[in-house]
mmCIF file of C-alpha atoms in Angstrom:
data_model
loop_
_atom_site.group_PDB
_atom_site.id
_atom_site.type_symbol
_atom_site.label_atom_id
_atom_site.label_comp_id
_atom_site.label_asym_id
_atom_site.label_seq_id
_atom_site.Cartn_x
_atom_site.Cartn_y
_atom_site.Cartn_z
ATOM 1 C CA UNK A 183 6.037 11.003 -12.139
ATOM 2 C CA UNK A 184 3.241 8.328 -11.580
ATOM 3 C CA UNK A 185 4.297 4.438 -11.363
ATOM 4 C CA UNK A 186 1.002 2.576 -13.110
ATOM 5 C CA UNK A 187 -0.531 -0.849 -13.488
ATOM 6 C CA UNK A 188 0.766 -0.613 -17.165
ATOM 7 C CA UNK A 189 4.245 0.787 -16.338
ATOM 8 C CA UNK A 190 4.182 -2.138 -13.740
ATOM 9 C CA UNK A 191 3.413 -4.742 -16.464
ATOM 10 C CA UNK A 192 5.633 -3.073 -18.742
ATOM 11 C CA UNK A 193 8.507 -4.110 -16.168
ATOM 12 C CA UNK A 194 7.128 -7.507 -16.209
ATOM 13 C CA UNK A 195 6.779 -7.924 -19.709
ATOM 14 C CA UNK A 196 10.695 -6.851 -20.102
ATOM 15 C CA UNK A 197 12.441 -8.502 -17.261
ATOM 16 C CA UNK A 198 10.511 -11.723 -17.109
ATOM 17 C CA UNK A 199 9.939 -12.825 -21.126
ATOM 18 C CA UNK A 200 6.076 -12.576 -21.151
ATOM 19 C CA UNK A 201 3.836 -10.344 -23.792
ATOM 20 C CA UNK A 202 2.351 -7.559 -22.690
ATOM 21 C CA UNK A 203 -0.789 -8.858 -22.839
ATOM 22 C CA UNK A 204 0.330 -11.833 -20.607
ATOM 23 C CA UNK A 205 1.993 -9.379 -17.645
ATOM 24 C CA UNK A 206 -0.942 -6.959 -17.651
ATOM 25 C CA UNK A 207 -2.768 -10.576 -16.882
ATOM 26 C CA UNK A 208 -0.511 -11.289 -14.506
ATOM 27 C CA UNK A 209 -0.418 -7.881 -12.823
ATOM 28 C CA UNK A 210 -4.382 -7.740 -12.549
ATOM 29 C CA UNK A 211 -4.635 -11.632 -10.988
ATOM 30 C CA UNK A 212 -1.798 -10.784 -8.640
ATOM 31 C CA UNK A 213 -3.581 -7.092 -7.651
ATOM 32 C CA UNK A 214 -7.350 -9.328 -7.463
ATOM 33 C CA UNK A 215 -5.316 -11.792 -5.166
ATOM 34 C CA UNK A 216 -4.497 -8.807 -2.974
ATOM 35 C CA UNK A 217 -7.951 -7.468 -2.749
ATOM 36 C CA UNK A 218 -10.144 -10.516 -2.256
ATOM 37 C CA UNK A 219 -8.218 -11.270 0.952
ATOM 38 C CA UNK A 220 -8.816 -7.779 2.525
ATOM 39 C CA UNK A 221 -12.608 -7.505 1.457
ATOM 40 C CA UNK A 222 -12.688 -11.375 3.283
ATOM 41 C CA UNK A 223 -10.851 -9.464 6.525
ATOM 42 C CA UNK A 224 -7.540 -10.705 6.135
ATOM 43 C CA UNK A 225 -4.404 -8.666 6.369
ATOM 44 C CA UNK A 226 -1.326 -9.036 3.505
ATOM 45 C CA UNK A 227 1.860 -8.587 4.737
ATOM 46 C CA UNK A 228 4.926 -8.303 1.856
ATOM 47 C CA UNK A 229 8.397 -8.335 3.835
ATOM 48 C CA UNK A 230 10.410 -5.553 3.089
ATOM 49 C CA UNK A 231 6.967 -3.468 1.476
ATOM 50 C CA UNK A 232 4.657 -3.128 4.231
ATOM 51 C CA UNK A 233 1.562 -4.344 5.589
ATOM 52 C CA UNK A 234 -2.576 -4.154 4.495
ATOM 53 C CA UNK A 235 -5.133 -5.078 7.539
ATOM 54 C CA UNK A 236 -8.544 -4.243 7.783
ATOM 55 C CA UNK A 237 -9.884 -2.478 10.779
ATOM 56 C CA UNK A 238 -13.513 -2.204 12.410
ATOM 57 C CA UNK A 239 -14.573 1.098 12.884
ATOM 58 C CA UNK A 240 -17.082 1.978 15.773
ATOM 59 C CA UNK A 241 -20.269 3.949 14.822
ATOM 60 C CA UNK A 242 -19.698 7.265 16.142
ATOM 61 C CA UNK A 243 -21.791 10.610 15.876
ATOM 62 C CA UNK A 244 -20.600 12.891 13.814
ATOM 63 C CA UNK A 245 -20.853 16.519 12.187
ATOM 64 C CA UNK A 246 -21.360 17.401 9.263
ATOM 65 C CA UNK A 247 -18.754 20.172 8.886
ATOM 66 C CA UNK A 248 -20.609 22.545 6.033
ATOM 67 C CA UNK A 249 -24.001 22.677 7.896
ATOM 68 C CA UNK A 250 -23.002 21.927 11.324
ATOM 69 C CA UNK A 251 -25.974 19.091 11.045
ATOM 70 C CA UNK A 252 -25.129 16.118 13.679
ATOM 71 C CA UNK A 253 -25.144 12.419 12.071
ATOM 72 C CA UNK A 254 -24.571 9.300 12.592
ATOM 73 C CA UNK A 255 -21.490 7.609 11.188
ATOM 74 C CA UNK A 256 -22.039 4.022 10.658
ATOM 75 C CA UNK A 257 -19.597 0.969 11.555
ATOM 76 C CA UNK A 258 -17.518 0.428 9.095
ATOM 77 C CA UNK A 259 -14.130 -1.773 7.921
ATOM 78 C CA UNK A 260 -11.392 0.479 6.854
ATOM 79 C CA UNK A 261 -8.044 -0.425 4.952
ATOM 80 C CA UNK A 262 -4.771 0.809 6.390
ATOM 81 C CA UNK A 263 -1.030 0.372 5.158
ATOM 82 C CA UNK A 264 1.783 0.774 7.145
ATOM 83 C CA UNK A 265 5.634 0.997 5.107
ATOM 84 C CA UNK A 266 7.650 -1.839 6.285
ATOM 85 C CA UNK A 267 11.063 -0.853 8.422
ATOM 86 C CA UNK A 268 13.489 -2.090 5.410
ATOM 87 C CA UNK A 269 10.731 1.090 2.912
ATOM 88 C CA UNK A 270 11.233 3.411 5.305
ATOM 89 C CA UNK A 271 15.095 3.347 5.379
ATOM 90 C CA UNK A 272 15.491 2.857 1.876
ATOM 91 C CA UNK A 273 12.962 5.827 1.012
ATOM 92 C CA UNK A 274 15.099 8.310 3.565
ATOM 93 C CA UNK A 275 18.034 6.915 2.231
ATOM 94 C CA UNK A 276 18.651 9.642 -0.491
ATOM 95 C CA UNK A 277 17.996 12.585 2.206
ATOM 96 C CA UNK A 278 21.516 13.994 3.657
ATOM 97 C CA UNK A 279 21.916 13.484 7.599
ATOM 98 C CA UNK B 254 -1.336 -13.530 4.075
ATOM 99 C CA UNK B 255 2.166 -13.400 3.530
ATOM 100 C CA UNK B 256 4.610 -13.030 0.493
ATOM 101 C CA UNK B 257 5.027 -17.120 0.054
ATOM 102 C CA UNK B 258 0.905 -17.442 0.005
ATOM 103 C CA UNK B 259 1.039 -14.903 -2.658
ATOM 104 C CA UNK B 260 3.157 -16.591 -4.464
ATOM 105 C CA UNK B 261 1.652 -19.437 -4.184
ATOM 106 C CA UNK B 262 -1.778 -18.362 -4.746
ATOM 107 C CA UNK B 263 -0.435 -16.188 -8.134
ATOM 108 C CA UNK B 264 1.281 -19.324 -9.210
ATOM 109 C CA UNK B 265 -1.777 -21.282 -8.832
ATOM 110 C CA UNK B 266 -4.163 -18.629 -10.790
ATOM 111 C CA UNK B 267 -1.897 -17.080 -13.403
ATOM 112 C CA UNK B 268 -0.722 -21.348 -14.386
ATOM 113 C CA UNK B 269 2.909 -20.446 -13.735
ATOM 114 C CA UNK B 270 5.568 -22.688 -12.286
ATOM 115 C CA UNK B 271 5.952 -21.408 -8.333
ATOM 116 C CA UNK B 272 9.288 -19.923 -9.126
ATOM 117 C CA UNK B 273 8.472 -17.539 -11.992
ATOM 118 C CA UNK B 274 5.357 -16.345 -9.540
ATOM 119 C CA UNK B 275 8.562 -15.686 -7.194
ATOM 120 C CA UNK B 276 10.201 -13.713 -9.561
ATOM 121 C CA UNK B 277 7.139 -11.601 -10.759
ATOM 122 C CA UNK B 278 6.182 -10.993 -7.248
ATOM 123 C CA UNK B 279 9.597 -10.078 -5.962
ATOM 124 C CA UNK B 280 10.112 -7.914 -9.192
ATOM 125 C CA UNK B 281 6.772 -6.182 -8.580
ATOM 126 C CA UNK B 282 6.722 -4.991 -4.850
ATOM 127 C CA UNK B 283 10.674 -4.075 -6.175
ATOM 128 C CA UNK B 284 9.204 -1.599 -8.808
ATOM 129 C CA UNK B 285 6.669 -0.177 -6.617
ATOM 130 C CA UNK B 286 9.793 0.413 -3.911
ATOM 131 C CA UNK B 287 12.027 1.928 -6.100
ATOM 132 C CA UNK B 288 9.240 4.416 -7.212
ATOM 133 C CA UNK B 289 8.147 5.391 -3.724
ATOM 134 C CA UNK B 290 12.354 5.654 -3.106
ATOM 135 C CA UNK B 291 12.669 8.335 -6.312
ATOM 136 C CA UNK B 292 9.854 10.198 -4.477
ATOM 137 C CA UNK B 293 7.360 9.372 -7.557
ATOM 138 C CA UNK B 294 3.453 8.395 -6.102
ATOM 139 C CA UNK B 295 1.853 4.935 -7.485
ATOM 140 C CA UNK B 296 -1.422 4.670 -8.320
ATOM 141 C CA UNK B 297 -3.556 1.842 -9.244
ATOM 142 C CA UNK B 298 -7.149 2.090 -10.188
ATOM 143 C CA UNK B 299 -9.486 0.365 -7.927
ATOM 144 C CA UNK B 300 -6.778 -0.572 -5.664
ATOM 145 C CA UNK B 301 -5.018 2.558 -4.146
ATOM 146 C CA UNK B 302 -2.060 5.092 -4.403
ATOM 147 C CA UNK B 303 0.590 5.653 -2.805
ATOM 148 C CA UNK B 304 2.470 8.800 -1.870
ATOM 149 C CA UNK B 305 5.515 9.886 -0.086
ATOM 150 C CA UNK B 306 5.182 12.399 2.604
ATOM 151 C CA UNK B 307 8.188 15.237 3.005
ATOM 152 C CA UNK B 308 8.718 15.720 6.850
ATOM 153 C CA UNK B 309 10.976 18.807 7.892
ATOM 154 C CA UNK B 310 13.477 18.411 10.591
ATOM 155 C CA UNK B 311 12.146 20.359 13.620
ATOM 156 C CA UNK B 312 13.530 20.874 16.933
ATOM 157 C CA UNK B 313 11.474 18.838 19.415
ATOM 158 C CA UNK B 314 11.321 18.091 23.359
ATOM 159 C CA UNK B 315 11.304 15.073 25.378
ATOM 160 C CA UNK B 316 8.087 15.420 27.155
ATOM 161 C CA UNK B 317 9.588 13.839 30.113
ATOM 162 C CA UNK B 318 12.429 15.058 30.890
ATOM 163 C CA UNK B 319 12.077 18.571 28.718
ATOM 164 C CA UNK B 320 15.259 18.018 27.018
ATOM 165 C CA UNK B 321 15.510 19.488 23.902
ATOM 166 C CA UNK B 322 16.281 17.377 20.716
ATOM 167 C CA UNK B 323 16.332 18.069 17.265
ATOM 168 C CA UNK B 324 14.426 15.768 15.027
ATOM 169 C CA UNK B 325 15.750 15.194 11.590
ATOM 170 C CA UNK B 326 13.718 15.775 8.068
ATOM 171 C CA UNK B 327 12.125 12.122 6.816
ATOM 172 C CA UNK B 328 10.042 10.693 4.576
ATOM 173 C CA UNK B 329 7.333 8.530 5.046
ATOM 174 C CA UNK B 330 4.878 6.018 2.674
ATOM 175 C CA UNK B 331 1.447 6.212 2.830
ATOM 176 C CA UNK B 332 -1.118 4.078 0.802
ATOM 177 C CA UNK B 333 -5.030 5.259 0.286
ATOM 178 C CA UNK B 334 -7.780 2.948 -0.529
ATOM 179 C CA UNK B 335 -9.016 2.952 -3.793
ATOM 180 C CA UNK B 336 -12.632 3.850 -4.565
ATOM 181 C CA UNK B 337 -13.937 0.260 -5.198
ATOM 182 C CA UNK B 338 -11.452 -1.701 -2.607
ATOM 183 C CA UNK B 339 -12.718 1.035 0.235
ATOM 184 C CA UNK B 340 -16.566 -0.107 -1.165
ATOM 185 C CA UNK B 341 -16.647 -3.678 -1.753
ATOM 186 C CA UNK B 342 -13.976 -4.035 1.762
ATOM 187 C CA UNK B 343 -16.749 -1.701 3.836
ATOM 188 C CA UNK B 344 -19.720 -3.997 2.140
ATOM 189 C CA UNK B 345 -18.501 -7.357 2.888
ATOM 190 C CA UNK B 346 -19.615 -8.947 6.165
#
């Protein structure tokens, strides 16, 4: 199974009194919130969820792995995740010890 | 940016009173838990998925003092970009 934006909304919609319309609003300004503050460099952190942050990547030379040709990889800014403590238990959780 | 700025910035865009915003933002990073805790991967166009990994249980050493332990199966989160958050996040100076 595959959670979505609309299954998301859905949830919204049903637990919190809006239209559908409305919480699929809601859900996309919420998501856009999210986003413009990593592509402006910031890191999101949501207790108990986990944490975005945006890292700097050196250039570095490279390979590329079907020819063997040498490259350069550019700088770049990279988004990572990592699961908050309070995910990780509650995802293993449900596995016997 | 933390979970009160989101709130407060959501409240702020979406017109809602701040404790509604609560509510939707609570109730939203809740869904998106209790999926990744049933094992079932998110995914959200433009944004990212998410997936949980299955780790076996393996017996391991300490490297220092060679001792053997056994380390126990897990599961872990892990989130990948999105297409057009990994573009416009690379693009912007």
């Amino acid at each position: 199974m595959t959670l979505t934006k609309a299954d998301i909304a859905k949830k919204i919609a049903d637990d919190c009194g809006f239209m559908k319309g409305e919480a699929t609003e809601i859900v996309e300004k919420l998501l856009d919130i999210i986003k413009q503050r990593l592509i402006a460099g910031e890191d999101v952190m949501i207790s108990g969820f986990g944490k975005w942050t945006v890292k700097s990547k050196h250039s570095r030379r490279g390979r590329n792995p079907q020819t063997g040709e040498e490259l350069i990889l550019d700088a770049r800014k990279v988004v990572t995740w990592k699961y908050s403590p309070v995910l990780k238990k509650a995802v293993n959780s449900s596995l016997s010890k | 940016m933390n979970k009160s700025d989101l709130v407060a910035a959501l409240a702020q865009q979406a017109d809602l009173p701040q404790r509604k915003s609560e509510d939707i933002v609570n109730l939203v990073f809740e869904t998106m838990g209790k999926a990744l805790l049933g094992g079932d991967r998110i995914e959200i166009r433009g944004f990212g998925s998410f997936t949980v990994k299955e780790y076996d249980g393996y017996t391991g050493r300490n490297p220092k003092t060679g001792d053997r332990i056994s380390v126990k199966a897990k599961r872990l989160p892990f989130f990948k970009t999105g297409k057009e958050l990994k573009e416009k996040v690379d693009e912007a100076v």
